[in-house]
Structures are given as structure tokens and as C-alpha cells.
Coordinates of C-alpha atoms in Angstrom, one line a residue:
Chain A
M1381 CA 45.0 40.9 -8.0
T1382 CA 44.6 37.4 -6.9
F1383 CA 47.7 35.3 -7.0
E1384 CA 48.1 32.2 -8.6
I1385 CA 50.4 29.4 -9.6
T1386 CA 50.6 29.8 -13.2
E1387 CA 51.9 27.0 -15.8
K1388 CA 55.1 28.8 -16.3
D1389 CA 55.5 28.6 -12.3
A1390 CA 54.7 25.1 -12.4
R1391 CA 57.4 24.4 -14.9
K1392 CA 59.9 26.2 -12.9
M1393 CA 59.0 24.0 -10.1
N1394 CA 60.8 21.3 -11.4
N1395 CA 63.2 22.8 -13.6
K1396 CA 66.2 20.8 -12.0
L1397 CA 68.5 23.8 -12.3
I1398 CA 66.6 26.5 -10.7
Q1399 CA 65.2 24.0 -8.1
L1400 CA 68.8 23.9 -7.6
W1401 CA 69.5 27.6 -7.3
R1402 CA 66.4 27.4 -4.8
F1403 CA 67.9 24.7 -2.3
I1404 CA 70.6 26.8 -2.4
V1405 CA 69.1 29.9 -1.5
L1406 CA 66.7 28.1 1.2
N1407 CA 70.2 26.6 2.9
L1408 CA 71.6 30.3 3.0
K1409 CA 68.6 31.5 4.9
I1410 CA 68.7 28.6 7.0
L1411 CA 72.2 29.5 7.8
K1412 CA 71.6 33.1 8.4
A1413 CA 69.0 32.4 11.1
V1414 CA 71.4 29.3 12.6
D1415 CA 74.2 31.8 12.8
H1416 CA 71.9 33.9 15.1
S1417 CA 70.9 30.8 17.2
K1418 CA 74.1 29.2 17.6
R1419 CA 75.4 32.3 19.2
S1420 CA 72.6 32.9 22.1
Chain B
M386 CA 78.7 14.8 40.7
A387 CA 75.6 16.4 39.9
K388 CA 72.7 14.5 38.6
V389 CA 70.6 15.8 36.0
V390 CA 67.4 14.1 34.8
V391 CA 65.8 14.9 31.4
I392 CA 61.7 13.6 31.4
G393 CA 60.8 12.5 27.7
S394 CA 63.5 11.8 24.6
G395 CA 61.4 13.5 21.6
F396 CA 63.3 16.4 19.7
A397 CA 64.0 18.5 23.0
G398 CA 64.9 15.6 25.4
Q399 CA 67.2 13.6 22.7
T400 CA 68.6 16.8 21.9
A401 CA 69.6 17.9 25.5
A402 CA 70.4 14.0 26.4
L403 CA 73.3 14.3 23.4
Y404 CA 74.9 17.8 24.6
L405 CA 74.5 16.7 28.3
G406 CA 76.0 13.1 27.9
D407 CA 78.8 14.7 25.4
A408 CA 80.0 17.4 28.5
L409 CA 78.9 15.8 31.5
G410 CA 78.1 11.9 30.6
K411 CA 81.8 11.1 32.1
K412 CA 81.9 12.9 35.7
H413 CA 78.2 13.3 36.4
E414 CA 75.0 11.4 36.3
I415 CA 72.8 12.1 33.2
T416 CA 69.4 9.9 33.2
V417 CA 67.0 9.9 30.6
I418 CA 63.0 8.7 31.6
N419 CA 61.0 7.8 28.7
K420 CA 57.9 5.9 28.0
Y421 CA 59.6 3.9 25.0
D422 CA 62.9 2.4 24.5
I423 CA 62.8 4.0 20.8
F424 CA 63.3 7.7 19.6
G425 CA 60.5 8.5 16.8
Y426 CA 61.3 10.9 14.3
T427 CA 58.0 12.7 14.3
P428 CA 57.8 14.8 10.9
S429 CA 58.2 12.1 8.8
W430 CA 55.1 10.3 10.2
V431 CA 53.2 12.1 7.3
W432 CA 55.2 9.9 4.9
V433 CA 54.1 6.9 7.4
G434 CA 50.5 7.7 7.4
V435 CA 50.4 7.5 3.5
G436 CA 52.4 4.5 3.2
Q437 CA 55.4 6.2 1.8
M438 CA 57.4 5.5 4.2
E439 CA 58.0 2.2 6.2
P440 CA 58.0 2.8 9.8
E441 CA 61.3 1.8 10.6
K442 CA 62.9 4.5 9.2
T443 CA 61.5 7.0 11.1
T444 CA 62.8 5.4 14.6
F445 CA 65.8 4.2 16.0
K446 CA 67.2 2.5 19.6
L447 CA 67.6 4.8 22.4
K448 CA 69.8 2.8 24.7
P449 CA 72.8 2.2 22.2
V450 CA 73.0 6.0 21.7
Y451 CA 73.0 6.6 25.7
D452 CA 75.4 4.0 26.3
K453 CA 77.9 5.8 24.0
F454 CA 77.1 9.1 25.9
H455 CA 77.4 7.6 29.3
I456 CA 73.6 8.3 30.0
N457 CA 71.7 5.9 31.9
F458 CA 68.5 4.8 30.6
V459 CA 65.3 4.6 32.7
Q460 CA 62.0 3.1 30.6
G461 CA 59.2 3.7 32.2
T462 CA 56.1 6.7 33.0
A463 CA 57.4 9.7 34.9
R464 CA 54.0 10.3 37.6
S465 CA 54.7 12.8 40.0
I466 CA 57.7 15.2 41.0
Y467 CA 58.8 16.1 44.4
V468 CA 60.0 19.5 44.0
D469 CA 61.5 20.1 47.8
D470 CA 63.0 16.6 47.9
Q471 CA 64.3 16.7 44.8
Y472 CA 63.2 13.4 42.9
V473 CA 60.8 12.0 40.4
L474 CA 58.2 9.0 40.8
V475 CA 58.6 6.9 37.6
D476 CA 56.5 3.9 36.8
K477 CA 59.0 1.6 35.3
A478 CA 58.0 -0.4 31.9
N479 CA 57.1 -3.9 31.8
G480 CA 55.8 -4.5 35.3
G481 CA 59.1 -3.2 36.6
G482 CA 57.0 -1.2 39.8
E483 CA 57.8 2.4 41.0
E484 CA 61.5 3.9 41.4
K485 CA 62.6 6.8 42.8
T486 CA 64.9 8.9 40.1
P487 CA 67.1 11.4 42.0
Y488 CA 67.9 14.8 40.2
D489 CA 69.9 17.8 40.9
Y490 CA 68.7 19.4 37.9
L491 CA 65.7 18.0 36.1
M492 CA 64.4 18.8 32.6
I493 CA 60.9 18.0 31.8
A494 CA 60.4 17.6 27.7
T495 CA 57.8 15.2 27.6
G496 CA 56.0 16.2 24.3
A497 CA 52.3 16.8 24.2
R498 CA 49.3 14.8 25.8
L499 CA 46.9 13.9 23.3
N500 CA 43.8 14.9 24.6
F501 CA 41.4 13.6 22.4
A502 CA 39.1 13.3 25.4
G503 CA 38.6 17.1 24.8
T504 CA 36.5 16.3 21.4
P505 CA 33.9 13.5 22.3
G506 CA 34.4 11.2 19.4
L507 CA 38.3 12.6 18.1
G508 CA 41.2 10.0 18.0
P509 CA 41.7 6.5 16.8
H510 CA 41.1 4.3 19.7
D511 CA 37.8 5.6 20.7
G512 CA 36.7 7.9 18.4
Y513 CA 36.2 7.9 14.3
T514 CA 38.9 10.0 13.2
A515 CA 42.7 8.9 12.4
S516 CA 45.8 10.7 14.0
I517 CA 49.4 10.9 12.9
C518 CA 50.5 12.4 16.6
S519 CA 51.8 8.8 17.4
L520 CA 53.7 6.2 15.1
S521 CA 50.9 3.6 15.7
H522 CA 48.4 6.4 15.1
A523 CA 50.2 7.1 11.7
I524 CA 50.2 3.4 10.7
N525 CA 46.5 3.1 11.9
A526 CA 45.7 6.4 9.8
R527 CA 47.7 4.6 6.6
D528 CA 45.8 1.7 7.0
R529 CA 42.1 3.5 7.2
L530 CA 43.4 5.4 4.3
F531 CA 44.0 2.6 2.5
E532 CA 40.7 1.3 2.9
A533 CA 39.1 4.7 1.6
I534 CA 41.8 4.2 -1.5
A535 CA 40.5 0.5 -2.1
R536 CA 36.5 1.6 -1.8
M537 CA 37.8 4.5 -4.4
E538 CA 39.0 1.6 -6.5
K539 CA 35.8 0.0 -6.4
G540 CA 34.1 3.4 -7.9
E541 CA 33.1 4.9 -4.6
R542 CA 33.6 8.4 -4.3
Q543 CA 35.3 9.3 -0.9
K544 CA 35.3 12.6 1.4
I545 CA 38.4 13.0 2.9
V546 CA 38.7 16.1 5.9
V547 CA 41.9 17.0 7.3
G548 CA 42.7 19.5 9.9
T549 CA 42.5 20.5 14.0
G550 CA 39.8 18.6 15.8
H551 CA 39.8 20.9 18.8
P552 CA 39.2 24.8 18.6
G553 CA 42.5 25.3 20.5
A554 CA 44.3 22.7 18.8
T555 CA 48.2 23.6 17.2
C556 CA 50.4 21.9 14.5
Q557 CA 48.2 22.9 11.6
G558 CA 51.4 22.3 9.4
A559 CA 51.5 18.6 9.9
A560 CA 47.8 18.5 9.3
F561 CA 48.4 20.6 6.1
E562 CA 51.3 18.3 4.9
Y563 CA 49.4 15.2 5.6
L564 CA 46.4 16.4 3.1
T565 CA 49.0 17.4 0.4
N566 CA 50.6 14.2 0.4
I567 CA 47.3 12.5 0.4
H568 CA 46.4 14.6 -2.6
K569 CA 49.7 13.5 -4.5
V570 CA 49.2 9.4 -3.6
L571 CA 45.8 9.6 -5.1
E572 CA 47.1 11.7 -7.9
K573 CA 49.8 9.1 -8.7
R574 CA 47.2 6.5 -8.4
G575 CA 44.9 8.1 -10.7
L576 CA 42.1 8.2 -8.1
R577 CA 42.2 12.2 -7.3
D578 CA 38.6 12.7 -9.5
K579 CA 37.2 9.9 -6.9
A580 CA 37.7 12.3 -3.7
D581 CA 36.7 15.5 -2.1
L582 CA 39.2 16.9 -0.2
L583 CA 38.7 19.7 2.9
W584 CA 41.2 21.2 4.9
L585 CA 39.1 22.2 8.1
S586 CA 40.9 24.2 10.5
N587 CA 40.7 26.4 13.7
E588 CA 43.4 29.4 12.0
P589 CA 41.8 32.7 11.6
A590 CA 43.1 32.6 8.0
L591 CA 44.5 30.1 5.1
G592 CA 48.3 29.7 5.9
D593 CA 48.1 31.1 9.5
F594 CA 49.7 27.9 11.0
G595 CA 49.6 29.3 14.5
V596 CA 52.1 32.0 14.0
R597 CA 50.0 34.3 12.6
G598 CA 50.9 33.6 8.8
L599 CA 53.4 35.6 6.9
R600 CA 54.2 38.0 4.3
I601 CA 56.8 38.0 1.7
K602 CA 57.6 39.6 -1.7
K603 CA 56.8 37.8 -4.8
K604 CA 56.8 38.7 -8.4
G605 CA 57.2 42.3 -7.5
R606 CA 54.1 42.4 -4.9
A607 CA 53.3 41.2 -0.9
L608 CA 52.2 37.9 -1.0
T609 CA 50.3 36.2 2.3
S610 CA 50.7 33.1 3.0
D611 CA 46.7 33.4 3.1
E612 CA 47.2 34.0 -0.9
F613 CA 49.8 31.6 -1.4
I614 CA 48.0 28.3 0.4
R615 CA 45.3 29.5 -1.6
A616 CA 46.7 29.5 -4.6
V617 CA 48.1 26.0 -3.8
F618 CA 44.7 24.6 -2.5
E619 CA 43.3 25.9 -5.7
L620 CA 45.9 23.9 -8.1
Y621 CA 45.2 20.8 -6.2
G622 CA 41.7 21.4 -6.0
I623 CA 41.3 21.0 -2.2
K624 CA 38.6 22.8 -0.4
W625 CA 38.9 25.0 2.8
Q626 CA 37.2 25.8 5.6
V627 CA 38.7 28.1 8.3
Q628 CA 37.7 29.6 11.4
T629 CA 36.1 26.8 12.8
G630 CA 36.3 24.5 15.8
V631 CA 35.5 20.9 15.6
R632 CA 33.2 20.3 18.7
K633 CA 32.1 16.5 18.4
V634 CA 32.6 13.8 15.7
E635 CA 30.5 10.8 14.8
P636 CA 30.9 8.6 12.6
G637 CA 31.0 9.8 9.3
K638 CA 30.4 13.5 10.7
I639 CA 32.4 16.1 12.3
Y640 CA 30.1 18.8 14.1
W641 CA 31.8 22.3 14.4
E642 CA 31.2 26.1 15.4
N643 CA 32.6 28.8 13.4
Y644 CA 33.7 32.4 14.2
E645 CA 30.0 33.8 13.6
G646 CA 28.8 31.4 16.1
E647 CA 27.1 29.1 13.6
E648 CA 26.7 25.3 14.3
G649 CA 27.2 23.3 11.4
E650 CA 28.1 19.5 9.9
T651 CA 30.7 18.2 7.6
D652 CA 30.3 14.5 6.1
F653 CA 33.2 12.4 6.0
D654 CA 34.4 8.8 4.9
F655 CA 38.0 9.5 6.0
A656 CA 39.4 12.0 8.5
M657 CA 42.7 12.8 10.1
L658 CA 42.5 15.6 12.6
I659 CA 45.1 16.8 15.7
P660 CA 43.5 16.9 18.8
Q661 CA 44.4 19.6 21.4
F662 CA 47.7 18.7 22.9
L663 CA 48.0 19.6 26.9
G664 CA 51.0 19.5 29.1
P665 CA 52.8 16.5 30.8
G666 CA 50.3 16.5 33.7
F667 CA 52.3 15.7 36.5
T668 CA 51.4 16.3 39.9
Y669 CA 54.0 18.0 42.2
Y670 CA 54.6 17.5 46.1
D671 CA 56.4 20.0 48.5
K672 CA 58.2 18.4 51.1
D673 CA 55.4 18.1 53.7
G674 CA 53.2 16.0 50.7
N675 CA 51.0 18.9 49.8
D676 CA 49.7 19.0 46.3
V677 CA 51.6 22.0 44.7
T678 CA 50.7 21.3 40.9
D679 CA 49.2 24.8 40.6
Q680 CA 52.6 26.6 41.4
M681 CA 54.2 24.5 38.9
A682 CA 51.9 24.2 35.8
N683 CA 49.1 26.0 34.3
K684 CA 45.9 24.4 33.6
G685 CA 46.6 22.5 30.8
G686 CA 49.6 21.2 32.7
F687 CA 52.2 23.1 31.0
V688 CA 55.4 23.8 33.0
L689 CA 55.2 27.7 33.8
V690 CA 58.9 28.8 33.3
D691 CA 60.2 32.1 33.0
A692 CA 57.8 33.8 30.7
I693 CA 55.6 36.7 31.7
Y694 CA 51.9 35.3 32.0
G695 CA 48.5 36.7 31.9
L696 CA 49.4 39.7 29.4
D697 CA 46.1 40.4 27.0
W698 CA 47.3 39.5 23.7
D699 CA 47.9 43.2 22.2
T700 CA 50.6 43.5 25.0
L701 CA 51.9 40.2 24.3
A702 CA 52.2 41.2 20.8
E703 CA 54.5 44.2 21.8
T704 CA 56.3 42.8 24.2
P705 CA 59.1 39.9 23.0
E706 CA 60.6 39.4 26.3
A707 CA 57.4 38.2 27.4
W708 CA 58.6 34.9 26.1
P709 CA 60.8 33.1 28.1
A710 CA 64.6 33.0 27.3
V711 CA 65.9 30.1 29.6
Y712 CA 63.0 28.2 30.0
Q713 CA 63.3 28.1 34.2
N714 CA 60.6 27.2 36.6
R715 CA 60.9 30.7 38.4
K716 CA 60.6 29.3 42.0
Y717 CA 62.4 25.7 41.4
K718 CA 65.1 26.9 39.8
N719 CA 66.7 23.6 39.0
I720 CA 63.4 22.6 37.3
F721 CA 63.3 23.4 33.0
A722 CA 60.9 22.6 30.7
A723 CA 61.3 22.4 26.9
G724 CA 59.5 21.8 23.8
I725 CA 55.8 21.3 24.1
A726 CA 56.1 20.9 27.9
F727 CA 56.4 24.5 28.8
A728 CA 53.7 26.9 29.2
P729 CA 53.9 29.6 26.6
P730 CA 52.7 33.1 27.5
G731 CA 50.1 33.6 25.1
S732 CA 48.9 32.6 21.3
I733 CA 51.3 34.0 18.2
S734 CA 47.9 34.0 16.1
R735 CA 45.3 36.5 17.4
P736 CA 42.8 34.6 19.7
F737 CA 39.2 34.9 19.0
V738 CA 36.1 33.9 21.0
N739 CA 32.9 33.8 19.3
P740 CA 29.3 35.3 20.1
N741 CA 28.7 31.6 21.8
G742 CA 31.9 32.4 24.0
L743 CA 34.0 29.7 22.2
S744 CA 37.7 30.4 22.0
I745 CA 38.6 29.5 18.4
T746 CA 42.2 29.9 18.9
A747 CA 45.5 28.5 17.0
A748 CA 47.9 27.6 19.9
P749 CA 51.5 28.3 19.1
P750 CA 53.7 25.5 17.6
R751 CA 56.4 24.4 19.8
T752 CA 57.3 21.3 18.1
G753 CA 60.5 19.8 15.7
M754 CA 63.4 22.6 15.5
I755 CA 61.9 24.9 18.1
S756 CA 61.9 21.9 20.4
G757 CA 65.2 21.0 19.3
I758 CA 66.7 24.6 19.9
I759 CA 64.8 24.5 23.2
G760 CA 66.4 21.5 24.2
R761 CA 69.9 22.9 23.4
I762 CA 69.6 25.9 24.9
V763 CA 68.2 24.2 28.5
A764 CA 71.3 21.8 28.4
L765 CA 74.0 24.3 27.5
N766 CA 72.5 26.0 30.9
I767 CA 72.3 23.0 32.7
I768 CA 75.9 22.3 31.7
D769 CA 76.8 25.9 32.7
L770 CA 75.4 25.4 36.0
V771 CA 77.2 22.3 36.8
K772 CA 81.0 23.7 35.3
R773 CA 80.5 27.5 36.3
G774 CA 77.2 28.1 38.8
R775 CA 75.8 30.6 36.3
M776 CA 73.6 30.3 32.9
T777 CA 75.2 32.1 29.8
H778 CA 72.7 31.2 27.1
A779 CA 69.1 32.2 26.4
E780 CA 66.8 32.4 23.5
R781 CA 63.3 33.3 23.0
M782 CA 61.0 32.4 20.4
T783 CA 61.0 36.1 19.1
E784 CA 64.5 35.0 17.9
M785 CA 64.2 31.4 16.8
F786 CA 63.5 30.4 13.1
A787 CA 61.4 27.4 12.1
A788 CA 60.6 25.9 8.5
C789 CA 57.8 23.8 7.8
I790 CA 58.2 21.9 4.9
A791 CA 54.9 20.5 3.7
S792 CA 56.0 17.8 1.2
M793 CA 53.6 16.7 -1.9
G794 CA 55.2 13.5 -2.6
D795 CA 58.6 12.2 -1.2
S796 CA 60.2 11.8 -5.0
L797 CA 63.8 13.6 -5.4
W798 CA 63.4 13.9 -8.9
D799 CA 59.4 14.7 -9.5
G800 CA 58.4 15.4 -5.5
S801 CA 57.7 19.0 -4.6
A802 CA 57.1 20.8 -1.3
A803 CA 56.1 23.9 0.3
T804 CA 58.7 25.3 2.0
I805 CA 58.0 28.1 4.6
V806 CA 60.7 29.6 6.6
I807 CA 60.1 32.1 9.7
Y808 CA 62.5 34.0 11.4
P809 CA 61.7 34.7 13.9
V810 CA 59.0 32.3 14.9
V811 CA 57.0 35.0 17.2
P812 CA 57.2 38.3 15.3
D813 CA 59.0 41.1 17.1
P814 CA 58.3 44.1 16.1
R815 CA 61.3 46.0 18.0
T816 CA 64.0 44.4 16.4
Y817 CA 62.3 44.2 13.1
P818 CA 60.2 47.5 12.9
N819 CA 58.4 46.2 9.7
E820 CA 54.6 45.4 9.3
E821 CA 55.5 41.5 9.9
G822 CA 57.9 42.0 12.6
R823 CA 60.4 39.4 10.8
D824 CA 63.4 39.0 9.2
L825 CA 62.4 39.4 5.3
F826 CA 65.6 38.3 3.9
V827 CA 65.1 34.8 5.8
T828 CA 61.5 34.7 5.8
D829 CA 60.1 33.2 2.6
M830 CA 57.5 30.8 1.2
E831 CA 57.8 28.8 -2.2
M832 CA 57.1 25.5 -3.5
G833 CA 58.8 23.5 -5.9
L834 CA 61.5 20.4 -6.0
A835 CA 63.9 22.2 -4.0
G836 CA 61.4 21.8 -0.8
A837 CA 61.3 18.0 -1.4
W838 CA 65.5 17.9 -1.3
M839 CA 64.9 20.4 1.8
K840 CA 62.8 17.7 3.4
R841 CA 64.9 14.5 2.8
M842 CA 68.1 16.6 3.7
I843 CA 66.5 17.4 7.0
H844 CA 65.2 13.8 7.7
T845 CA 68.7 12.3 7.0
T846 CA 70.5 15.1 8.6
F847 CA 68.2 15.1 12.0
M848 CA 68.3 11.3 12.2
H849 CA 72.1 10.8 11.9
K850 CA 72.5 13.9 14.6
L851 CA 69.7 12.7 16.9
Q852 CA 71.8 9.3 17.1
G853 CA 74.8 11.2 18.1
R854 CA 77.0 10.1 15.2
I855 CA 79.8 11.4 13.8
G856 CA 79.9 15.4 13.4
W857 CA 76.3 15.7 15.0
K858 CA 77.1 19.0 16.6
L859 CA 77.8 20.5 13.4
I860 CA 73.9 20.0 12.1
P861 CA 72.1 23.0 13.6
E862 CA 68.6 22.0 15.5

């Protein structure tokens, strides 16, 4: 099964509310990694 | 009073200079040697190269920042290092002559020496391809791209090739971002149907990016970066050719060899290919004036540090401690190297030698965030050595995270970006005993407007941080 970016995916990619949520999640992921980094 | 010298003011050097100046600047002598009097924010040169950002927005003057942090600035090119007598010989800029800069601690953070000569016909000066590896190159790439766009506007079809220009090149992420930005620019101008875009790379697979690619869970199934980038390219109508080492470039023609040992050529109207990166290329002398360069650096000029060198790839992949922790030369313990300047113990991606004996291997990326983190680690350890006589900081690339954000347009309203967060950069199968050797919560890849916001946020915050403005220490590298 190949992965493809569907029209539904494309709409999600530009939905401001969903993207705000993704922006927060991405920052949380980076902060988790940074937390480790800063402790070294 | 300790004398600390930093050569280079890219991500690693500038980050280190700020930490050193902040902690030691008033009581000790901190000196930065750099060829130029400006800092250049490399990741945004992708935008300069497509005309989406003015070059001035990616730079700032170094001297005012250094004055604020009590740092001396020498504008010039470091030529040789006298490891026993502890000084750097510098050719000062603007005909200022030679100068000896003494040190107690030395940090080499010069960034990459661009080896265009490693591929005949490569590069913007003596060759036929563009580059975005320096600000002047990015401006030149923009102008050449605009010439291609002008030809498209006249109805000519253009073939655009972007990728790596040497079998051992790195920095595939920046090239990938440049290609997706070209796609976006052409789409906005209504010219996308006038161009054929090709991704030409030395990676073993799409989405490898010199870090062995990644695998995440998406839509309830495992998704590899190969499949993800393939889907992006299919969506944008971009063709690709990986497992390919570029050997030579002639006007309008790229000559290459692939994994199978086949030789071939690809036509182009505009090409941006990343050259091989080499280390600083200093000459090192001992107290008797003997050239000891082979004890200090490997054949590529990268500075030897506390890594375990000489392991075969499979052993290296299982040995996280082979990656350096403090970036300190083993013989001269007052010399450190950060960012691209240090010699890695091997590649992260699996190396490959084709039947003709040509090594086609993506070199490990050590730019941007990775450089910044190493710069901080080295600076904190030098501060430790000056104040306490022992180092307390360590971070291997098997413990470091990196984010690669490949933007597709810079608009905060309808832009997009492929965001790839990798943690750790070098897989560590001991700490993360899964198939990937990585933290599966942090490691992620996705595409969308959030990535465009991330990219802009990182540009703004890093430019703020690296100028040592208020709260700079709170912004992570």
C-alpha cells in the first residue's frame, strides 16, 4: 500500500485550526528534545 | 586571565562566542576570528535563492554584538595553528597583514570549505551550476533562476535540476527545500507547466537526508520518509533520481554514476547542486616547526576529536559512544572543534561503493541546530575549564535533536512546509531499542501550514538569539 497525500490531507494542511494544533504539538516535541539537550 | 579564541562565526562559533562572552568576557580575553564582518543566517538563503527574502534580512553586523559581550573581533582568515606555542596565524582582511592571535583555549568552528573543485564544472564561479551555500551564491542562484523564469515567460520549456553535486555530499535537506520553493514560485507565477523539476541525489533512498531516513506511525501504519517524500514529489509533479553521484558538469549537462555502476548524463537549463564539504584545511605546526596536520585533522581537513575512528559502519551503527561527546582533540586538549569542522566517526546513512569503486555516500549533516548545540557544549566546557578546571558538559549526536523544515513558500497564510523532527539525529539502538533507534514521540514528519509558521518562528527567534538580544539564552539552539 503506497502512501499518498489525498485531497482530505491537503485540506487539513491548510485548515488554520488544525494547523494551530499541529504547531503546538511540533513545539512540544521540540521542547521535549530540548529539555534533554539543556540538561547535558 | 585566560585567552579564548573562536575561529568562525557561523551557528557554532556565534553561539559559543555569546556564551563565552557572557560568562568570561569581562575578566578574560575572548577573541573571534572571522573572514567576514557579518553573520549570515544560512537556512534562509533558500528563500534568498528564490527571491522570497531580501539578502539583508539574513545578516547582521558582528562587531556591535561582540562589543556588547566584551569580545574582541579580528576580521581575517586563519591560515595556520601553532599547537605548542598556542597561537593562530591570521591574514587580516583589507590588507591588514599577518597577525598572531594567542590562545589558551581554541575552538575551531569554521563551517564548511566548499569543494567545488572536487567535481569538475561544478559551482557558480568556475562551473555551470548554482549554489546556495553562501550569501553571494544564493544571490547568484536567484539571478540565474530568474533568467530561467524569463525564458519560461517567453514560452521556452526549462529543465531544473536540484540536489547533490558530489558522490559524498551532505546537506540534502537544504537542497530539497530549495527545490520545493522553486516549485512554489513557479506555481505562483503560473509557470509550473513550463518546467521539468528533477531531484538528483546521492542518498540511498528518498528522504534519507544523510541521517538514514526515518519511520513514524501515520494513519495507523508505519510510514517511511522515503514514502513521505515520494508522496510530496508526486503531489508536486517532481521527478527524482537517487543513488547517484555526480562526477562532472559541462554546460547544460550533468554526468553521473549510480549504485549499479552505470554512467549517464542529465540535461539541465538551471541546476543547483550542493558541493562536497571539506574541513577547515589549516596547517598545524608543533614547537619545532614540523607540520603535524595529519595528527590534528583527517584527509578532508576535519579536526580529529574525541570520537572513535576507524570502526566499520555496522559496528559504528551499534556504538553510540563512537560519536564525540565534548569535541576535544585527544592530543591537544585545549583545542576543540564544533559544527562541520569536527571529523565525524563515519556516515549515519549506510555507505555504498559501486562496482566501479566509487563511494556514493551521503555525509552526516552537522549544520544549523546541530552546530548551535555543539557550539554551546564546547563553550560551556571551556567556561568550566577556565573557572573550575574540569568539564561538566557532554552531548553526542546520538543525544541531539534536529528539525529540518523544508518550506514551500514563505506565506504565513497559505504557505506550507514539510517538517521533519528527528531525535536523536544519530540513531541510538541502546537507548531506543526499537527498529529506528529513535524516540518515536518526538520523531515526526508532516506537511502543512504549521511548518511555515515553524520556519518563520525559527528564523525570527534565531536572528534574535544570535544577536544576543534580551532573553537570548532562553531560546534553545
